[in-house]
């Protein structure tokens, strides 16, 4: 028999970690998309000024991809080179090959490239300008950002801080989760009635209770619950809660069979 905490004492390390990762991923994508839109000015300049020339594959090199077992996985990159009339040398990675003989066979081959006569930019592909698509992508990636920021700030940072404050109210300022068994302080834990449960990917629980001033309130718990936890709370009906200012924390345990 295993006892797991529900509500304010539940460990939220995993969900907090996932929210941090999701926020970073969406923020980086958001920044990249707007950078891509801003880069259209550069692509426009290059599309209007780039010159088509003929370059030569002049060398190849080993590129290490990482480790596979005890040996390092390698591939071979070829590089082209072109020297302009004004003395600028343009060079860039062009092809990738799985074995050295294929890469070596490319040496001396010609290919068309595009160069910036006023700089050192070069590419085997003509720059394509598309302001409309870039702006559309940037705007689309604006929408998830406030959502993940809300989840991170409210569900991760705010909830953890609030739960810590409620636990200190219940167990005292020396409360240390998972290390010491504490007994709740008198008149800190009361009972509430589960009046409604909404189930989705996560579940929400509504509780009727009396606040610290004795007024009857009916509010949604700010914690997320699994379907199993919500079912347990719904069946138990009368649960232990801790009123705290204008909110409350649920203080329950659920037994699971291993």
XYZ file of N, CA and C in Angstrom:
774
model
N 0.852 -1.196 0.000
C 0.000 0.000 0.000
C 0.892 1.251 0.000
N 0.621 2.146 -0.921
C 1.424 3.358 -1.040
C 0.514 4.570 -0.816
N 0.973 5.514 0.008
C 0.205 6.722 0.298
C 0.795 7.894 -0.480
N -0.052 8.580 -1.235
C 0.409 9.726 -2.012
C -0.378 10.980 -1.629
N 0.333 12.102 -1.584
C -0.295 13.372 -1.237
C -1.130 13.909 -2.394
N -2.212 14.593 -2.027
C -3.057 15.293 -2.996
C -3.144 16.751 -2.562
N -3.001 17.660 -3.491
C -3.153 19.080 -3.164
C -1.851 19.754 -2.825
N -1.832 20.483 -1.717
C -0.704 21.368 -1.425
C 0.597 20.626 -1.104
N 0.509 19.371 -0.665
C 1.726 18.633 -0.309
C 2.283 17.820 -1.477
N 1.556 17.781 -2.592
C 1.991 16.963 -3.725
C 3.252 17.542 -4.365
N 4.194 16.657 -4.671
C 5.440 17.065 -5.321
C 5.160 17.466 -6.769
N 5.562 18.676 -7.148
C 5.297 19.177 -8.494
C 6.588 19.406 -9.293
N 7.635 18.700 -8.951
C 8.927 18.891 -9.614
C 8.837 18.565 -11.102
N 8.193 17.443 -11.452
C 8.121 17.012 -12.849
C 7.351 18.001 -13.701
N 6.146 18.389 -13.236
C 5.334 19.304 -14.037
C 5.988 20.673 -14.141
N 6.676 21.103 -13.083
C 7.392 22.378 -13.126
C 8.524 22.316 -14.150
N 9.244 21.199 -14.155
C 10.341 21.013 -15.103
C 9.828 21.028 -16.540
N 8.708 20.334 -16.781
C 8.132 20.286 -18.127
C 7.641 21.662 -18.570
N 7.055 22.423 -17.648
C 6.585 23.765 -17.977
C 7.748 24.693 -18.318
N 8.857 24.555 -17.605
C 10.045 25.367 -17.887
C 10.582 25.030 -19.275
N 10.661 23.732 -19.595
C 11.140 23.316 -20.912
C 10.225 23.822 -22.027
N 8.908 23.690 -21.814
C 7.949 24.141 -22.819
C 8.046 25.647 -23.036
N 8.187 26.396 -21.945
C 8.300 27.856 -22.048
C 9.548 28.253 -22.826
N 10.669 27.627 -22.523
C 11.913 27.926 -23.240
C 11.782 27.590 -24.721
N 11.169 26.435 -25.022
C 11.013 26.013 -26.415
C 10.153 26.996 -27.203
N 9.023 27.404 -26.631
C 8.134 28.329 -27.331
C 8.745 29.727 -27.451
N 9.450 30.166 -26.409
C 10.079 31.487 -26.462
C 11.179 31.532 -27.518
N 11.999 30.483 -27.581
C 13.075 30.442 -28.566
C 12.508 30.386 -29.987
N 11.442 29.610 -30.172
C 10.810 29.544 -31.490
C 10.193 30.889 -31.856
N 9.549 31.540 -30.891
C 8.955 32.858 -31.093
C 10.028 33.874 -31.528
N 11.157 33.885 -30.821
C 12.251 34.805 -31.158
C 12.804 34.498 -32.540
N 12.973 33.195 -32.838
C 13.516 32.815 -34.145
C 12.593 33.247 -35.275
N 11.282 33.083 -35.109
C 10.333 33.442 -36.166
C 10.346 34.938 -36.453
N 10.445 35.765 -35.397
C 10.508 37.206 -35.617
C 11.859 37.614 -36.195
N 12.907 36.891 -35.813
C 14.216 37.137 -36.422
C 14.169 36.787 -37.905
N 13.485 35.701 -38.236
C 13.342 35.294 -39.639
C 12.586 36.354 -40.434
N 11.553 36.931 -39.812
C 10.806 38.004 -40.491
C 11.695 39.224 -40.703
N 12.458 39.589 -39.672
C 13.359 40.737 -39.797
C 14.442 40.479 -40.846
N 14.790 39.212 -41.035
C 15.848 38.856 -41.991
C 15.396 38.987 -43.437
N 14.102 39.151 -43.649
C 13.626 39.284 -45.027
C 14.240 40.503 -45.721
N 14.565 41.537 -44.950
C 15.222 42.711 -45.540
C 16.590 42.330 -46.110
N 17.286 41.450 -45.396
C 18.593 40.996 -45.870
C 18.422 40.149 -47.117
N 17.423 39.244 -47.099
C 17.177 38.401 -48.270
C 16.786 39.250 -49.480
N 16.017 40.311 -49.214
C 15.614 41.185 -50.304
C 16.825 41.867 -50.927
N 17.710 42.357 -50.061
C 18.945 42.986 -50.551
C 19.750 41.999 -51.389
N 19.908 40.778 -50.879
C 20.703 39.779 -51.588
C 20.052 39.375 -52.904
N 18.726 39.257 -52.906
C 18.036 38.870 -54.142
C 18.179 39.935 -55.226
N 18.358 41.187 -54.806
C 18.492 42.290 -55.772
C 19.953 42.520 -56.190
N 20.881 42.055 -55.352
C 22.286 42.372 -55.620
C 23.192 41.164 -55.837
N 22.703 39.962 -55.541
C 23.553 38.777 -55.669
C 23.958 38.539 -57.124
N 25.176 38.066 -57.293
C 25.723 37.772 -58.617
C 25.932 36.268 -58.740
N 25.543 35.708 -59.884
C 25.757 34.281 -60.120
C 27.148 34.060 -60.703
N 27.911 33.165 -60.079
C 29.268 32.861 -60.541
C 29.475 31.349 -60.488
N 30.596 30.910 -60.967
C 30.918 29.489 -60.958
C 32.058 29.226 -59.978
N 31.804 28.377 -58.994
C 32.809 28.041 -57.986
C 33.313 26.626 -58.201
N 34.358 26.273 -57.471
C 34.980 24.959 -57.600
C 35.056 24.279 -56.238
N 34.721 22.986 -56.196
C 34.918 22.208 -54.967
C 36.418 22.028 -54.793
N 36.959 22.559 -53.725
C 38.414 22.563 -53.555
C 38.917 21.645 -52.449
N 38.052 21.287 -51.500
C 38.538 20.474 -50.389
C 37.379 19.764 -49.692
N 37.753 18.833 -48.829
C 36.758 18.155 -48.003
C 37.360 17.964 -46.613
N 36.512 17.734 -45.641
C 36.977 17.554 -44.274
C 36.092 16.597 -43.508
N 36.626 16.064 -42.422
C 35.877 15.130 -41.572
C 35.034 15.922 -40.578
N 33.782 15.530 -40.469
C 32.880 16.148 -39.484
C 32.403 15.064 -38.534
N 32.650 15.266 -37.229
C 32.252 14.288 -36.219
C 30.829 14.571 -35.744
N 29.947 13.592 -35.900
C 28.551 13.751 -35.510
C 28.309 13.420 -34.044
N 29.193 12.625 -33.458
C 29.006 12.236 -32.064
C 29.604 10.878 -31.816
N 29.096 10.210 -30.765
C 29.623 8.903 -30.409
C 28.559 7.836 -30.628
N 28.951 6.740 -31.250
C 28.078 5.580 -31.385
C 28.844 4.384 -30.847
N 28.459 3.918 -29.681
C 29.196 2.835 -29.051
C 30.585 3.309 -28.665
N 31.601 2.531 -29.066
C 32.977 2.879 -28.731
C 33.642 3.702 -29.823
N 32.991 3.843 -30.982
C 33.595 4.573 -32.097
C 32.829 5.856 -32.382
N 33.508 6.819 -32.986
C 32.873 8.092 -33.317
C 32.274 8.020 -34.718
N 31.060 8.464 -34.846
C 30.397 8.483 -36.146
C 30.852 9.721 -36.910
N 31.301 9.515 -38.135
C 31.835 10.623 -38.934
C 31.119 10.736 -40.269
N 31.206 11.916 -40.862
C 30.767 12.158 -42.221
C 31.741 13.140 -42.846
N 31.674 13.271 -44.153
C 32.655 14.088 -44.867
C 31.955 15.249 -45.568
N 32.439 16.445 -45.284
C 31.883 17.654 -45.870
C 32.803 18.166 -46.968
N 32.200 18.584 -48.080
C 32.979 19.220 -49.145
C 32.745 20.726 -49.085
N 33.732 21.476 -49.597
C 33.665 22.940 -49.557
C 34.006 23.514 -50.931
N 33.238 24.511 -51.345
C 33.564 25.187 -52.603
C 34.355 26.451 -52.305
N 34.956 26.976 -53.361
C 35.725 28.216 -53.216
C 35.634 29.013 -54.514
N 35.528 30.314 -54.356
C 35.519 31.211 -55.515
C 36.232 32.499 -55.138
N 37.175 32.913 -55.989
C 37.880 34.174 -55.767
C 37.420 35.186 -56.803
N 36.882 36.298 -56.335
C 36.334 37.321 -57.230
C 37.435 38.182 -57.844
N 37.048 38.983 -58.823
C 38.002 39.886 -59.488
C 38.533 40.935 -58.540
N 37.760 41.246 -57.513
C 38.191 42.272 -56.550
C 38.915 41.663 -55.350
N 39.197 40.368 -55.430
C 40.052 39.739 -54.425
C 39.376 39.062 -53.254
N 38.063 39.131 -53.169
C 37.349 38.478 -52.067
C 37.213 36.990 -52.353
N 37.552 36.164 -51.365
C 37.435 34.716 -51.508
C 36.152 34.253 -50.817
N 35.296 33.572 -51.562
C 34.037 33.054 -51.033
C 34.168 31.543 -50.875
N 33.883 31.051 -49.679
C 33.995 29.614 -49.418
C 32.885 29.191 -48.463
N 32.342 27.995 -48.695
C 31.233 27.525 -47.872
C 31.096 26.008 -47.997
N 30.566 25.397 -46.940
C 30.244 23.959 -46.970
C 29.168 23.718 -48.014
N 29.339 22.663 -48.842
C 28.380 22.415 -49.910
C 27.701 21.056 -49.824
N 28.485 19.975 -49.677
C 27.885 18.643 -49.689
C 28.303 17.805 -48.498
N 27.518 16.766 -48.185
C 27.799 15.856 -47.087
C 27.788 14.424 -47.604
N 28.818 13.668 -47.252
C 28.960 12.302 -47.761
C 29.297 11.355 -46.619
N 28.866 10.116 -46.780
C 29.059 9.134 -45.715
C 30.435 8.481 -45.749
N 31.134 8.537 -46.891
C 32.465 7.948 -46.949
C 33.443 8.892 -47.643
N 34.707 8.709 -47.363
C 35.746 9.629 -47.837
C 35.912 9.595 -49.345
N 35.773 8.424 -49.951
C 35.991 8.316 -51.395
C 34.989 9.145 -52.188
N 33.719 9.163 -51.737
C 32.704 9.968 -52.424
C 33.005 11.454 -52.293
N 33.449 11.865 -51.108
C 33.785 13.276 -50.903
C 35.001 13.672 -51.738
N 36.000 12.823 -51.762
C 37.232 13.102 -52.514
C 36.955 13.219 -54.005
N 35.981 12.433 -54.504
C 35.642 12.443 -55.926
C 35.022 13.760 -56.374
N 34.558 14.595 -55.403
C 33.927 15.869 -55.751
C 34.951 16.974 -56.029
N 36.199 16.758 -55.599
C 37.236 17.778 -55.763
C 37.400 18.131 -57.237
N 37.383 19.420 -57.535
C 37.551 19.904 -58.901
C 36.248 20.136 -59.648
N 35.124 19.663 -59.106
C 33.841 19.853 -59.779
C 33.377 21.294 -59.644
N 32.669 21.747 -60.696
C 32.173 23.116 -60.741
C 30.706 23.161 -60.312
N 30.296 24.285 -59.748
C 28.891 24.494 -59.417
C 28.583 25.984 -59.420
N 27.327 26.307 -59.670
C 26.894 27.705 -59.666
C 26.591 28.134 -58.235
N 27.063 29.308 -57.872
C 26.757 29.865 -56.557
C 26.364 31.329 -56.731
N 25.861 31.917 -55.673
C 25.476 33.332 -55.668
C 26.301 34.032 -54.602
N 26.831 35.200 -54.953
C 27.689 35.933 -54.016
C 27.200 37.367 -53.864
N 27.539 37.952 -52.722
C 27.273 39.363 -52.465
C 28.527 40.145 -52.846
N 28.457 40.949 -53.886
C 29.656 41.673 -54.319
C 30.156 42.700 -53.302
N 29.294 43.047 -52.347
C 29.670 44.039 -51.344
C 30.031 43.416 -49.996
N 30.100 42.097 -49.946
C 30.414 41.431 -48.684
C 31.032 40.075 -48.927
N 30.882 39.177 -47.938
C 31.482 37.838 -48.041
C 30.424 36.736 -48.099
N 29.137 37.109 -48.198
C 28.068 36.114 -48.259
C 28.116 35.345 -49.562
N 27.840 34.042 -49.480
C 27.711 33.215 -50.677
C 26.809 32.041 -50.360
N 26.167 31.491 -51.387
C 25.272 30.358 -51.209
C 25.069 29.670 -52.548
N 24.785 28.370 -52.482
C 24.475 27.622 -53.702
C 23.017 27.822 -54.098
N 22.261 28.518 -53.254
C 20.837 28.736 -53.510
C 20.529 30.226 -53.580
N 19.674 30.580 -54.515
C 19.288 31.987 -54.666
C 18.385 32.379 -53.499
N 18.655 33.517 -52.863
C 17.837 33.944 -51.702
C 16.390 34.224 -52.091
N 15.467 33.680 -51.323
C 14.030 33.844 -51.585
C 13.444 34.791 -50.544
N 12.689 35.767 -50.994
C 12.064 36.745 -50.103
C 10.579 36.429 -49.985
N 10.084 36.354 -48.768
C 8.658 36.098 -48.565
C 8.216 36.748 -47.253
N 7.959 38.045 -47.305
C 7.537 38.788 -46.110
C 6.230 38.235 -45.547
N 5.292 37.928 -46.440
C 3.964 37.504 -46.006
C 4.021 36.202 -45.210
N 4.749 35.214 -45.736
C 4.854 33.937 -45.037
C 5.585 34.096 -43.706
N 6.687 34.863 -43.715
C 7.474 35.056 -42.497
C 6.654 35.761 -41.421
N 5.870 36.777 -41.819
C 5.024 37.491 -40.864
C 3.921 36.590 -40.325
N 3.346 35.799 -41.197
C 2.288 34.865 -40.802
C 2.805 33.874 -39.762
N 3.988 33.303 -40.013
C 4.573 32.351 -39.066
C 4.895 33.016 -37.730
N 5.408 34.250 -37.797
C 5.757 34.968 -36.573
C 4.514 35.250 -35.734
N 3.427 35.645 -36.383
C 2.181 35.943 -35.661
C 1.602 34.670 -35.048
N 1.636 33.568 -35.805
C 1.119 32.291 -35.291
C 1.836 31.883 -34.011
N 3.165 32.081 -33.994
C 3.934 31.668 -32.826
C 3.837 32.655 -31.671
N 3.096 33.755 -31.874
C 2.831 34.680 -30.762
C 1.800 34.089 -29.795
N 0.862 33.298 -30.318
C -0.251 32.828 -29.508
C 0.147 31.873 -28.379
N 1.042 30.899 -28.619
C 1.377 29.981 -27.513
C 2.178 30.635 -26.395
N 2.889 31.725 -26.701
C 3.795 32.318 -25.714
C 3.072 32.789 -24.452
N 2.007 33.601 -24.541
C 1.330 34.012 -23.299
C 0.713 32.837 -22.543
N 0.338 31.776 -23.277
C -0.242 30.605 -22.618
C 0.797 29.902 -21.759
N 1.973 29.631 -22.350
C 3.009 28.927 -21.578
C 3.570 29.813 -20.471
N 3.613 31.137 -20.704
C 4.068 32.040 -19.647
C 3.085 32.052 -18.483
N 1.791 32.040 -18.809
C 0.761 31.966 -17.766
C 0.907 30.681 -16.958
N 1.071 29.555 -17.674
C 1.208 28.272 -16.987
C 2.460 28.241 -16.119
N 3.560 28.802 -16.635
C 4.800 28.806 -15.863
C 4.676 29.694 -14.623
N 4.185 30.921 -14.828
C 4.116 31.881 -13.719
C 3.049 31.484 -12.699
N 1.866 31.106 -13.200
C 0.763 30.801 -12.289
C 0.835 29.378 -11.750
N 0.947 28.403 -12.661
C 0.891 27.003 -12.260
C 2.188 26.504 -11.637
N 3.297 27.108 -11.985
C 4.581 26.642 -11.455
C 5.072 27.544 -10.331
N 5.409 28.787 -10.643
C 6.019 29.679 -9.653
C 5.026 30.086 -8.553
N 3.897 30.666 -8.976
C 2.920 31.164 -7.999
C 2.366 30.050 -7.125
N 1.971 28.908 -7.759
C 1.382 27.815 -6.991
C 2.381 27.243 -5.992
N 3.635 27.098 -6.385
C 4.636 26.556 -5.470
C 4.869 27.484 -4.271
N 4.920 28.787 -4.555
C 5.109 29.753 -3.468
C 3.906 29.755 -2.531
N 2.690 29.750 -3.105
C 1.480 29.765 -2.285
C 1.353 28.485 -1.458
N 1.626 27.344 -2.079
C 1.539 26.080 -1.348
C 2.537 26.033 -0.187
N 3.704 26.611 -0.419
C 4.708 26.657 0.642
C 4.217 27.497 1.819
N 3.555 28.610 1.527
C 3.027 29.468 2.580
C 1.912 28.754 3.356
N 1.047 28.042 2.636
C -0.048 27.319 3.302
C 0.508 26.208 4.179
N 1.530 25.498 3.696
C 2.135 24.421 4.487
C 2.791 24.968 5.752
N 3.388 26.155 5.643
C 3.989 26.770 6.836
C 2.904 27.158 7.840
N 1.740 27.555 7.322
C 0.632 27.887 8.220
C 0.170 26.633 8.969
N 0.150 25.507 8.271
C -0.347 24.262 8.860
C 0.667 23.616 9.800
N 1.929 23.602 9.378
C 2.935 22.846 10.133
C 3.963 23.706 10.854
N 3.876 25.015 10.683
C 4.847 25.886 11.330
C 5.969 26.280 10.384
N 6.728 27.280 10.764
C 7.763 27.838 9.896
C 8.933 26.895 9.665
N 9.051 25.846 10.509
C 10.169 24.911 10.356
C 9.799 23.719 9.484
N 8.646 23.784 8.830
C 8.187 22.647 8.014
C 9.183 22.326 6.910
N 9.551 21.055 6.813
C 10.478 20.593 5.791
C 9.876 19.349 5.156
N 9.372 19.489 3.958
C 8.655 18.399 3.292
C 9.544 17.185 3.062
N 8.954 15.986 3.234
C 9.596 14.699 2.939
C 10.700 14.301 3.915
N 10.988 15.102 4.928
C 12.062 14.735 5.849
C 11.545 14.469 7.260
N 10.603 15.286 7.690
C 10.109 15.157 9.065
C 8.591 14.989 9.036
N 8.076 14.092 9.884
C 6.629 13.933 9.992
C 6.104 15.022 10.918
N 5.196 15.845 10.409
C 4.677 16.962 11.183
C 3.216 16.721 11.556
N 2.824 17.318 12.640
C 1.426 17.309 13.060
C 0.836 18.694 12.820
N -0.320 18.773 12.139
C -0.919 20.089 11.869
C -1.150 20.882 13.146
N -0.939 22.175 13.080
C -1.191 23.062 14.209
C -2.704 23.167 14.439
N -3.132 23.424 15.666
C -4.573 23.521 15.970
C -5.253 24.615 15.135
N -6.490 24.335 14.744
C -7.363 25.296 14.060
C -6.817 25.760 12.706
N -6.012 24.940 12.068
C -5.518 25.305 10.729
C -6.208 24.485 9.641
N -6.567 23.240 9.981
C -7.213 22.361 9.001
C -8.699 22.272 9.304
N -9.508 22.451 8.273
C -10.955 22.330 8.427
C -11.472 21.415 7.320
N -12.790 21.334 7.193
C -13.353 20.458 6.178
C -14.180 21.249 5.166
N -14.148 20.760 3.934
C -14.935 21.362 2.864
C -15.705 20.282 2.128
N -16.684 20.705 1.352
C -17.528 19.766 0.618
C -17.269 19.895 -0.877
N -16.918 18.793 -1.504
C -16.698 18.782 -2.960
C -18.050 18.879 -3.641
N -18.273 19.964 -4.373
C -19.576 20.192 -5.005
C -19.573 19.939 -6.512
N -18.390 19.977 -7.114
C -18.345 19.779 -8.561
C -16.945 19.350 -8.986
N -16.882 18.486 -9.997
C -15.611 18.046 -10.579
C -15.712 18.151 -12.099
N -14.734 18.795 -12.696
C -14.663 18.886 -14.150
C -13.427 18.123 -14.609
N -13.642 17.169 -15.511
C -12.538 16.335 -15.982
C -12.179 16.681 -17.423
N -10.898 16.868 -17.631
C -10.348 17.147 -18.960
C -9.040 16.389 -19.037
N -8.000 16.973 -19.651
C -6.674 16.358 -19.582
C -6.248 16.304 -18.116
N -6.518 17.415 -17.417
C -6.389 17.459 -15.960
C -7.773 17.713 -15.394
N -7.913 17.563 -14.094
C -9.228 17.731 -13.475
C -9.243 18.925 -12.517
N -10.432 19.526 -12.402
C -10.636 20.661 -11.503
C -11.703 20.293 -10.484
N -11.491 20.753 -9.246
C -12.402 20.413 -8.154
C -12.921 21.693 -7.507
N -14.248 21.740 -7.313
C -14.881 22.886 -6.659
C -15.307 22.488 -5.258
N -15.017 23.359 -4.289
C -15.258 23.027 -2.885
C -16.036 24.151 -2.186
N -17.010 23.746 -1.373
C -17.728 24.695 -0.518
C -17.109 24.611 0.876
N -16.774 25.769 1.431
C -16.091 25.771 2.724
C -16.327 27.102 3.437
N -15.865 27.180 4.665
C -15.910 28.434 5.411
C -14.513 29.017 5.470
N -14.404 30.296 5.108
C -13.084 30.921 5.098
C -12.640 31.287 6.510
N -11.530 31.975 6.621
C -10.944 32.308 7.920
C -11.817 33.261 8.731
N -12.761 33.932 8.058
C -13.668 34.856 8.742
C -15.029 34.224 9.030
N -15.165 32.933 8.680
C -16.416 32.238 8.956
C -17.449 32.355 7.856
N -17.118 33.047 6.765
C -18.061 33.202 5.652
C -18.030 31.962 4.761
N -19.214 31.546 4.284
C -19.303 30.379 3.402
C -18.916 30.772 1.981
N -17.999 30.013 1.414
C -17.534 30.270 0.044
C -17.584 28.973 -0.765
N -17.645 29.132 -2.065
C -17.594 27.981 -2.974
C -16.658 28.346 -4.123
N -15.499 27.739 -4.142
C -14.470 28.105 -5.113
C -13.803 26.870 -5.711
N -13.246 27.089 -6.909
C -12.456 26.042 -7.546
C -11.087 25.980 -6.881
N -10.629 24.774 -6.622
C -9.268 24.606 -6.115
C -8.304 25.003 -7.229
N -7.223 25.652 -6.886
C -6.288 26.125 -7.897
C -5.291 25.061 -8.325
N -5.369 23.904 -7.693
C -4.463 22.812 -8.064
C -5.062 21.979 -9.187
N -4.192 21.329 -9.948
C -4.613 20.332 -10.934
C -4.657 18.967 -10.260
N -5.572 18.117 -10.724
C -5.681 16.766 -10.188
C -5.748 15.766 -11.326
N -5.242 14.563 -11.067
C -5.386 13.483 -12.042
C -6.818 12.967 -11.972
N -7.216 12.167 -12.933
C -8.575 11.620 -12.932
C -8.796 10.731 -11.707
N -7.776 10.006 -11.324
C -7.893 9.132 -10.150
C -8.047 9.947 -8.880
N -7.272 11.029 -8.759
C -7.360 11.887 -7.580
C -8.719 12.579 -7.513
N -9.201 13.067 -8.658
C -10.497 13.752 -8.692
C -11.626 12.799 -8.318
N -11.541 11.561 -8.793
C -12.559 10.561 -8.471
C -12.563 10.274 -6.970
N -11.368 10.189 -6.404
C -11.252 9.931 -4.959
C -11.872 11.073 -4.152
N -11.551 12.312 -4.520
C -12.092 13.471 -3.803
C -13.600 13.564 -3.964
N -14.080 13.259 -5.167
C -15.519 13.310 -5.430
C -16.263 12.261 -4.615
N -15.699 11.087 -4.499
C -16.344 10.012 -3.741
C -16.275 10.273 -2.241
N -15.162 10.846 -1.785
C -15.028 11.143 -0.358
C -15.961 12.273 0.048
N -16.183 13.205 -0.875
C -17.126 14.321 -0.696
C -16.662 15.365 0.333
N -16.509 14.940 1.594
C -16.039 15.857 2.639
C -14.530 15.658 2.793
N -13.780 16.714 2.508
C -12.322 16.596 2.469
C -11.656 17.613 3.393
N -10.404 17.370 3.683
C -9.622 18.286 4.517
C -9.043 19.413 3.660
N -9.253 20.637 4.130
C -8.715 21.795 3.421
C -8.107 22.774 4.426
N -7.355 23.720 3.884
C -6.746 24.762 4.716
C -7.122 26.118 4.137
N -8.065 26.849 4.732
C -8.390 28.201 4.263
C -7.177 29.115 4.421
N -6.919 29.905 3.397
C -5.762 30.808 3.452
C -6.109 32.084 2.687
N -6.303 33.172 3.441
C -6.673 34.459 2.852
C -7.909 34.287 1.969
N -7.817 34.573 0.657
C -9.009 34.465 -0.187
C -9.039 33.155 -0.970
N -8.218 32.191 -0.558
C -8.190 30.910 -1.251
C -8.077 29.787 -0.219
N -7.724 28.586 -0.669
C -7.559 27.452 0.236
C -6.681 26.414 -0.447
N -6.188 25.498 0.358
C -5.409 24.378 -0.174
C -6.018 23.070 0.282
N -6.039 22.079 -0.608
C -6.551 20.764 -0.248
C -5.435 19.943 0.384
N -5.750 19.317 1.515
C -4.738 18.557 2.266
C -5.258 17.132 2.448
N -5.021 16.319 1.415
C -5.526 14.938 1.446
C -4.446 13.958 1.016
N -4.716 12.685 1.265
C -3.834 11.613 0.838
C -4.681 10.548 0.172
N -4.099 9.873 -0.805
C -4.791 8.788 -1.491
C -3.916 7.547 -1.414
N -4.525 6.422 -1.144
C -3.764 5.166 -1.056
C -3.836 4.440 -2.383
N -2.704 3.945 -2.827
C -2.624 3.207 -4.064
C -1.978 1.847 -3.791
N -2.384 0.854 -4.534
C -1.832 -0.492 -4.372
C -0.750 -0.721 -5.396
N 0.433 -1.088 -4.965
C 1.538 -1.377 -5.882
C 1.388 -2.761 -6.487
